[in-house]
CSV table of C-alpha atoms and ligand atoms in Angstrom, one decimal:
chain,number,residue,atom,x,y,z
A,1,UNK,CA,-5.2,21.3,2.7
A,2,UNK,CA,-1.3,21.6,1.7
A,3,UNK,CA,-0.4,19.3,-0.9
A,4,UNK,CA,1.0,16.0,1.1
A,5,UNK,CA,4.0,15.0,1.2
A,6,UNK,CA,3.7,11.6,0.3
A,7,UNK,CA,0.9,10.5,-1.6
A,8,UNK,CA,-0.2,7.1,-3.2
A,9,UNK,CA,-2.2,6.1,-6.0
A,10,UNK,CA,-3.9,2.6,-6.8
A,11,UNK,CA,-0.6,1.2,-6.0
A,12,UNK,CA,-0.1,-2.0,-6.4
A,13,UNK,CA,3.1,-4.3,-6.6
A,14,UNK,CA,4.3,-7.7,-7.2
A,15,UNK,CA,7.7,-9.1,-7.0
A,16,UNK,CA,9.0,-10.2,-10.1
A,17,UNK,CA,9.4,-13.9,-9.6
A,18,UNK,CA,6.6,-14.2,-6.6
A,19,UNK,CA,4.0,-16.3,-7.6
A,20,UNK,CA,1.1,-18.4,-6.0
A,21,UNK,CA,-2.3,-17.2,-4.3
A,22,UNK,CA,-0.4,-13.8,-2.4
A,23,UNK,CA,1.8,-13.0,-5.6
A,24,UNK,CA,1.1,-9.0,-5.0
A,25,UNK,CA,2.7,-7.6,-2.2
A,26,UNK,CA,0.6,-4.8,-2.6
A,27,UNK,CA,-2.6,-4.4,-4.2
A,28,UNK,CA,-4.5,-0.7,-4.6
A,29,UNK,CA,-3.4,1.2,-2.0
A,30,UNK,CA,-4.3,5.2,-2.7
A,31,UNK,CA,-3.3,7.3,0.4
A,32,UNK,CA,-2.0,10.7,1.5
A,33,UNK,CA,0.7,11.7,4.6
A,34,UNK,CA,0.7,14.9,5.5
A,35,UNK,CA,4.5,17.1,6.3
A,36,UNK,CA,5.1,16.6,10.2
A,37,UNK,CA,2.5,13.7,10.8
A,38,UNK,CA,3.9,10.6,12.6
A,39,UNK,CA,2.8,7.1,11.4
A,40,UNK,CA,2.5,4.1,12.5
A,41,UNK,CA,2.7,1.1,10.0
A,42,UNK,CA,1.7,-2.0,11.0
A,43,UNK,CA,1.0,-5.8,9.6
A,44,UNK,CA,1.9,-9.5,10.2
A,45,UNK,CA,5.0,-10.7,8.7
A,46,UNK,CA,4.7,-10.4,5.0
A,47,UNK,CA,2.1,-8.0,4.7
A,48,UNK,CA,3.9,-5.6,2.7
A,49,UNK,CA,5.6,-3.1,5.0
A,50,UNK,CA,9.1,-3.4,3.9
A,51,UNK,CA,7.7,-3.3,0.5
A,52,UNK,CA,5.7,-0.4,0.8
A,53,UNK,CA,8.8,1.4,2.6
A,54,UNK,CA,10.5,0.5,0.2
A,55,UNK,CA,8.5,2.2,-2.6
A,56,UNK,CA,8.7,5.4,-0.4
A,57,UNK,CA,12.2,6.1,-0.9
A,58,UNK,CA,11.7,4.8,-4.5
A,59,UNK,CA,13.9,1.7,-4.1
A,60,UNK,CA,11.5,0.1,-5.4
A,61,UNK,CA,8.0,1.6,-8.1
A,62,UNK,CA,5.2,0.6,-8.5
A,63,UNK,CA,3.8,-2.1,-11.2
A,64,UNK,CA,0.4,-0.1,-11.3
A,65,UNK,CA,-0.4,3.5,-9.8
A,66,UNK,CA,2.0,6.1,-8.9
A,67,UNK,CA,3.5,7.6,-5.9
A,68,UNK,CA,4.7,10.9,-5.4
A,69,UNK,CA,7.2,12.3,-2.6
A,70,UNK,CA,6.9,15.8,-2.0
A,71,UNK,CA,5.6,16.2,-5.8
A,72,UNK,CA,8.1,14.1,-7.2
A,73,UNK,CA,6.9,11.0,-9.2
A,74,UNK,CA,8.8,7.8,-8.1
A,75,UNK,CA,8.6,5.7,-11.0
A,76,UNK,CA,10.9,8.6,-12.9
A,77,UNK,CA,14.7,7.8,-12.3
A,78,UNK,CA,15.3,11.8,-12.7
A,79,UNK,CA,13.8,12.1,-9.1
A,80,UNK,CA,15.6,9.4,-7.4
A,81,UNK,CA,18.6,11.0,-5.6
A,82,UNK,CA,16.2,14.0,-4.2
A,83,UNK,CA,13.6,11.5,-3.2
A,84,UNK,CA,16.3,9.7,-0.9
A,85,UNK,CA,17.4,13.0,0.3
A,86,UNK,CA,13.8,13.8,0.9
A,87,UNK,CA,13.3,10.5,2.4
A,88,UNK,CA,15.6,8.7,4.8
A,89,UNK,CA,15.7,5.3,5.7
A,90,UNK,CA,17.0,2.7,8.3
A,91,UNK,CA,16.3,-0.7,8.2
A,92,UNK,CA,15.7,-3.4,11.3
A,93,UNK,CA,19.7,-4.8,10.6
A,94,UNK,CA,22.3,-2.1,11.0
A,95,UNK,CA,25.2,-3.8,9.1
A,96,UNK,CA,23.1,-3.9,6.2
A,97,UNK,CA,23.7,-0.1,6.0
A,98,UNK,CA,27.1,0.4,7.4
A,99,UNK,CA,29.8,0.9,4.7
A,100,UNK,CA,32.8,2.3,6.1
A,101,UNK,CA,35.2,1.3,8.2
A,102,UNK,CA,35.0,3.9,10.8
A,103,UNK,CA,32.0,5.9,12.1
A,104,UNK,CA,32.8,9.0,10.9
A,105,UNK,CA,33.9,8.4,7.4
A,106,UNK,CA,29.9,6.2,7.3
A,107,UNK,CA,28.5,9.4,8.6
A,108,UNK,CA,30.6,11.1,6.1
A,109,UNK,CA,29.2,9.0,3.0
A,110,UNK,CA,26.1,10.4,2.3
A,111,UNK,CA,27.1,13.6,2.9
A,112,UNK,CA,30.2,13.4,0.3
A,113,UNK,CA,27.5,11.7,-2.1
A,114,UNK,CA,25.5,14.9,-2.3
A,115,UNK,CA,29.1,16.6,-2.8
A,116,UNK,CA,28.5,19.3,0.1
A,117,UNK,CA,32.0,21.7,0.8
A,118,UNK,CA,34.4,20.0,3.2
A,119,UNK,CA,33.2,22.1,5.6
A,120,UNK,CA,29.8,21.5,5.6
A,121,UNK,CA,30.3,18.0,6.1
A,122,UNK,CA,32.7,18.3,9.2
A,123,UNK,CA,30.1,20.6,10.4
A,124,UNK,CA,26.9,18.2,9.8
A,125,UNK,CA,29.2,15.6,11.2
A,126,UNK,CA,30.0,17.0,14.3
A,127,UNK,CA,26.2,18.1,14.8
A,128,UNK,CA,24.8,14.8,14.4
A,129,UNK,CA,27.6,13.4,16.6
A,130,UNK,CA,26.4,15.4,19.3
A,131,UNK,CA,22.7,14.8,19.1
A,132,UNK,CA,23.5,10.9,18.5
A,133,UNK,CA,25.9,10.0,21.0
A,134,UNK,CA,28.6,9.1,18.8
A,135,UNK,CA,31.2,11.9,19.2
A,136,UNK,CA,33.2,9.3,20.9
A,137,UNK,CA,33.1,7.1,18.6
A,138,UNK,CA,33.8,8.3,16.0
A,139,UNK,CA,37.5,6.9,15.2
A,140,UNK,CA,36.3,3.8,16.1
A,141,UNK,CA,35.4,0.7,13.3
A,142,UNK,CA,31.3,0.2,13.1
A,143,UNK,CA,31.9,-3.6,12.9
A,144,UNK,CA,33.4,-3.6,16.7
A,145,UNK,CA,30.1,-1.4,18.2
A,146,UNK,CA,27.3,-2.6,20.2
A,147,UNK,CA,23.4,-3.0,18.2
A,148,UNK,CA,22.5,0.4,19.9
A,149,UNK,CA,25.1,1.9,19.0
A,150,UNK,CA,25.3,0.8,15.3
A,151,UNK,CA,21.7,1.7,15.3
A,152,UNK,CA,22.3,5.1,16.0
A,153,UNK,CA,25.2,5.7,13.8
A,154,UNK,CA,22.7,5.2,11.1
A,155,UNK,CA,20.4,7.6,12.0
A,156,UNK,CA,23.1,10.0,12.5
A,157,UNK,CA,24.1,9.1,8.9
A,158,UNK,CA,20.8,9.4,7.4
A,159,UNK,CA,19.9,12.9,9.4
A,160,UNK,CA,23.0,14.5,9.0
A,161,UNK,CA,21.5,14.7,4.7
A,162,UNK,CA,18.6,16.5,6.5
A,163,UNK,CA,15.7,14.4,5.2
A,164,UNK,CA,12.0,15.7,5.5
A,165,UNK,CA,11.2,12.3,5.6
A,166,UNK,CA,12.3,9.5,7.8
A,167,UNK,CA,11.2,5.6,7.1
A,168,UNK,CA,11.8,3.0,9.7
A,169,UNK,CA,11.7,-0.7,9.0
A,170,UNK,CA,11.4,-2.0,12.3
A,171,UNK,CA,15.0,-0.5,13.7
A,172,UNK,CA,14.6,-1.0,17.3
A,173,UNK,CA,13.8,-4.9,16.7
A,174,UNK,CA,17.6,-6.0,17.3
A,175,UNK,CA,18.3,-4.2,20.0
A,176,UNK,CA,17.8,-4.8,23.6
A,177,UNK,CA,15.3,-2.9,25.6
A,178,UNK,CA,17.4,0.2,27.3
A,179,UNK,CA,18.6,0.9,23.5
A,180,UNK,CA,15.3,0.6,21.7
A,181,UNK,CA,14.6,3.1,24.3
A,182,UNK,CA,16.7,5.4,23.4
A,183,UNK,CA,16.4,4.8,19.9
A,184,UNK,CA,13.0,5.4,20.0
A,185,UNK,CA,13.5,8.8,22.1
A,186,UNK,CA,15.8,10.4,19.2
A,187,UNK,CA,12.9,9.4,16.5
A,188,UNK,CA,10.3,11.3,18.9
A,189,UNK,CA,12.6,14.7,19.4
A,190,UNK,CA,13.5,14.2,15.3
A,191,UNK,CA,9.5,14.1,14.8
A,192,UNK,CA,8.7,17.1,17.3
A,193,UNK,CA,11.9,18.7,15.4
A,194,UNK,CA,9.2,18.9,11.8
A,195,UNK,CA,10.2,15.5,10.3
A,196,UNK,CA,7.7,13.4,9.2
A,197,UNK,CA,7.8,9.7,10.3
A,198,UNK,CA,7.0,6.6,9.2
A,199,UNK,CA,7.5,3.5,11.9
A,200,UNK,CA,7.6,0.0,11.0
A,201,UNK,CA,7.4,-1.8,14.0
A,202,UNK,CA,5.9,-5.4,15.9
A,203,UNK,CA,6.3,-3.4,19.2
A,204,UNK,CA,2.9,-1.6,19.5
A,205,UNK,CA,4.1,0.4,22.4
A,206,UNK,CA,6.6,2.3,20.1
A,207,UNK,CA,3.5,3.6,18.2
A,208,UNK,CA,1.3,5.2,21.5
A,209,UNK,CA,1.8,8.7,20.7
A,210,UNK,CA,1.3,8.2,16.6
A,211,UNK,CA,-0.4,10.9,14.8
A,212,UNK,CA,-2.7,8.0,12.6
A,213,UNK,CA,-2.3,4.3,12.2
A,214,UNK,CA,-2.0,2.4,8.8
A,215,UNK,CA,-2.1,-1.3,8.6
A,216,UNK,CA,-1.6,-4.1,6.3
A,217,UNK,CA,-3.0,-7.0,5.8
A,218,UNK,CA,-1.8,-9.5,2.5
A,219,UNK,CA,-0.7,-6.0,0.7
A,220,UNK,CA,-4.4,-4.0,1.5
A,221,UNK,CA,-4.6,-1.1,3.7
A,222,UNK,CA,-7.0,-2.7,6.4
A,223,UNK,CA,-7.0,0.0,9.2
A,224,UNK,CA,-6.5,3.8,8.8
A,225,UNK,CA,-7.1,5.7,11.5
A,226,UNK,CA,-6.3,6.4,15.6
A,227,UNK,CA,-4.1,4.4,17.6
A,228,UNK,CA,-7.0,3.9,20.3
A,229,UNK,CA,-9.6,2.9,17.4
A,230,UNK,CA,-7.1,0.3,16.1
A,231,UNK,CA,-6.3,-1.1,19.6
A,232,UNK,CA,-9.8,-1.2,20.8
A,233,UNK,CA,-10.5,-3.8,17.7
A,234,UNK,CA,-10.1,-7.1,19.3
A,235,UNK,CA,-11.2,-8.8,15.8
A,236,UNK,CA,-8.7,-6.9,13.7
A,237,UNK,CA,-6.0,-7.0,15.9
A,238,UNK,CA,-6.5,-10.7,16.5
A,239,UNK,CA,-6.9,-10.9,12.4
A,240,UNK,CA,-3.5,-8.9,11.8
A,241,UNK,CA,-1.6,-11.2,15.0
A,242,UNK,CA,-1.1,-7.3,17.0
A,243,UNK,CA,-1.6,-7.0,20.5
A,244,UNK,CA,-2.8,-3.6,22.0
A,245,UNK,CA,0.0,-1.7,23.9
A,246,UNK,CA,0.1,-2.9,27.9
A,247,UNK,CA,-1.2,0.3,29.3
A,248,UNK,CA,-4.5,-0.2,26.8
A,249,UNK,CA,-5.0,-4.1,27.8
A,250,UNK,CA,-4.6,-3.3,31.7
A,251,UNK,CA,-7.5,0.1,31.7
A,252,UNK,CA,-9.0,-2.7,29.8
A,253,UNK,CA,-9.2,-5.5,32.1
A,254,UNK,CA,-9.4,-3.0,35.4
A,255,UNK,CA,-12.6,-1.8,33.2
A,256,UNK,CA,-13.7,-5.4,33.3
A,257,UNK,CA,-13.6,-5.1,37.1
A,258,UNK,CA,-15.6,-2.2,37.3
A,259,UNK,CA,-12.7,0.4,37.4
A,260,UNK,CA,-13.0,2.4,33.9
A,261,UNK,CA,-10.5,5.0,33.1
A,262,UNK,CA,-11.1,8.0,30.6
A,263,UNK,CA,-9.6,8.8,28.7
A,264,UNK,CA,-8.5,5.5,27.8
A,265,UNK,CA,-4.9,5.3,28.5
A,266,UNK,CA,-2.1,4.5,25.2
A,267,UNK,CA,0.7,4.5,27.8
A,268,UNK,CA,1.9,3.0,31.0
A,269,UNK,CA,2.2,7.0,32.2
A,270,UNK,CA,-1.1,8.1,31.4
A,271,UNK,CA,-2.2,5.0,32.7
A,272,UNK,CA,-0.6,5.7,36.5
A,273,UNK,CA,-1.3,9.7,35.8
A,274,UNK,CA,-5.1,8.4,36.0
A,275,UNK,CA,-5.2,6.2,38.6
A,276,UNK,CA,-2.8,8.1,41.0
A,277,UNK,CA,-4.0,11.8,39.7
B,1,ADP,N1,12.6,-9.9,-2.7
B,1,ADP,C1,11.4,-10.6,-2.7
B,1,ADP,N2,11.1,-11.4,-3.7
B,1,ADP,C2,9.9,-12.0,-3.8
B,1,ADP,N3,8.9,-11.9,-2.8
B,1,ADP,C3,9.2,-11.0,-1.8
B,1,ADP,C4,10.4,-10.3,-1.7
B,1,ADP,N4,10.4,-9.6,-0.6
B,1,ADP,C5,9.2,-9.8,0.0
B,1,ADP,N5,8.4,-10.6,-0.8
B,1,ADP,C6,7.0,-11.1,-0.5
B,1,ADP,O1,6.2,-9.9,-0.5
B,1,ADP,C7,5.2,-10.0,0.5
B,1,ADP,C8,5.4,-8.8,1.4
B,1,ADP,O2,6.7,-8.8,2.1
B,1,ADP,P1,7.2,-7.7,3.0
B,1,ADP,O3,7.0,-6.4,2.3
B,1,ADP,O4,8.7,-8.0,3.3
B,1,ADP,O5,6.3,-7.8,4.3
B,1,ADP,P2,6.6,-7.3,5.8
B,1,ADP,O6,7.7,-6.3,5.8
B,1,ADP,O7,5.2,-6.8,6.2
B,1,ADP,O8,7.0,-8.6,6.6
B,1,ADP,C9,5.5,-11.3,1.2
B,1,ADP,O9,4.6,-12.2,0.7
B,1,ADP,C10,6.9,-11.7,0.9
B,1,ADP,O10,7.1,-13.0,0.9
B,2,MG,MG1,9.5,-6.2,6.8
């Protein structure tokens, strides 16, 4: 197999001044992730995702073990600026991440950061404009723009570096339905596009159509595997407070009345693809 992009370690981590029964965040967690697979990373509150997101993009290293992106060892500050160009994040609250005070010159940011010709940024601007719906905004001041569209000025700022990488900390969880949608639409075309993706998210129908499962439960890797083996696991799901995605819990309770559907159905289209044909 290639060498993966991302691989863990007996990783383990504790915040500095945590203390009490759960004081690591995360405790011995050795995995791989593979260039162009999309992952879905989920957990209860406080069962380490933002923490182990945010040992991905080396914001924060590991008190034990080691993790390496694309080769490149976290824990040595050397690496630090490629890791984050290797691996993009957004969190769940856009202003957090917003630091100009127009679109373009927070698209811009980055891209001046990494000290690209003049030309290349106008270029990687105007590109990730397009593909973002934000070309017509971009005179105007982030502060004054809708969640959706805040949301996606950030991902236009963190693809327009051209990460391999993308990490998202549960990004669609302050927006209302019709943006999430779309939000989630651009991760999808960025994943078919060859980047690999990590989703953080509560919403279990965002992760139907992920490559492999991980998730966490008090900082330990519980579940690794398919999205139907996770969601057919009543006890675990119940265990890690999940609920299976709607199209999986409706085949299941038409199954219950003697109406089973196969393959079982991750989404409300396969769902009606199999009943209607
Ligand atoms: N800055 C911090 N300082 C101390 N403890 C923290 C900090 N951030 C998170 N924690 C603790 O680490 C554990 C994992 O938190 P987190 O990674 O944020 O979980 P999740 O993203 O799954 O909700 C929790 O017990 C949380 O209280
Ligand atoms: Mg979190």
């Amino acid at each position: 197999m290639e060498q993966p992009i991302i691989s863990l370690k007996n990783v383990s981590y504790a915040y500095p001044h945590a203390t009490g029964d759960h004081r690591a965040a995360l405790s011995d967690i050795t995995l791989d992730i593979q260039e162009g697979d999309f992952i879905g990373l989920v957990g209860a509150n406080g069962s380490g995702k933002s923490t182990l997101a945010r040992m991905l993009n080396a914001l924060l290293v590991p008190v034990e073990g080691e993790i390496r992106v694309d080769g490149m060892l976290t824990s040595d500050k050397a690496n630090h600026d490629r890791i984050r160009e290797t691996a993009g994040m957004v969190f769940q609250n856009p202003d957090s991440q917003i630091v100009a005070t127009s679109v373009e010159d927070d698209i811009a940011f980055g891209l001046e950061n990494l000290g690209l010709p003049v030309e290349e940024i106008e270029r990687r601007i105007a590109d990730v404009a397009r593909r973002f719906d934000v070309a017509d905004l971009l005179e105007r001041e982030p502060h004054w723009l809708s969640g959706g569209q805040k949301q996606r000025v950030v991902l236009a700022g963190v693809v327009a570096i051209k990460p391999r990488i993308l990490i998202l900390d549960e990004p669609t969880s302050m927006l209302d339905p019709r943006s999430r949608r779309q939000f989630h639409s651009l991760v999808k075309d960025l994943w078919r596009g060859g980047v690999t993706v990590i989703y953080i998210t509560q919403l279990m129908d965002e992760l139907a159509l992920a490559d492999r499962m991980l998730a966490l439960d008090a900082g330990r890797v519980v579940f690794d595997g398919k999205p139907l083996d996770i969601f057919s696991n009543d006890e675990l799901l119940e265990r890690i407070s999940l609920e299976a995605p709607l199209a999986v819990r409706l085949a299941r309770t038409l199954a219950r009345r003697g109406c089973k559907l196969r393959p079982v159905p991750l989404t409300l289209g396969q769902l009606v693809e199999e009943i209607c044909g």
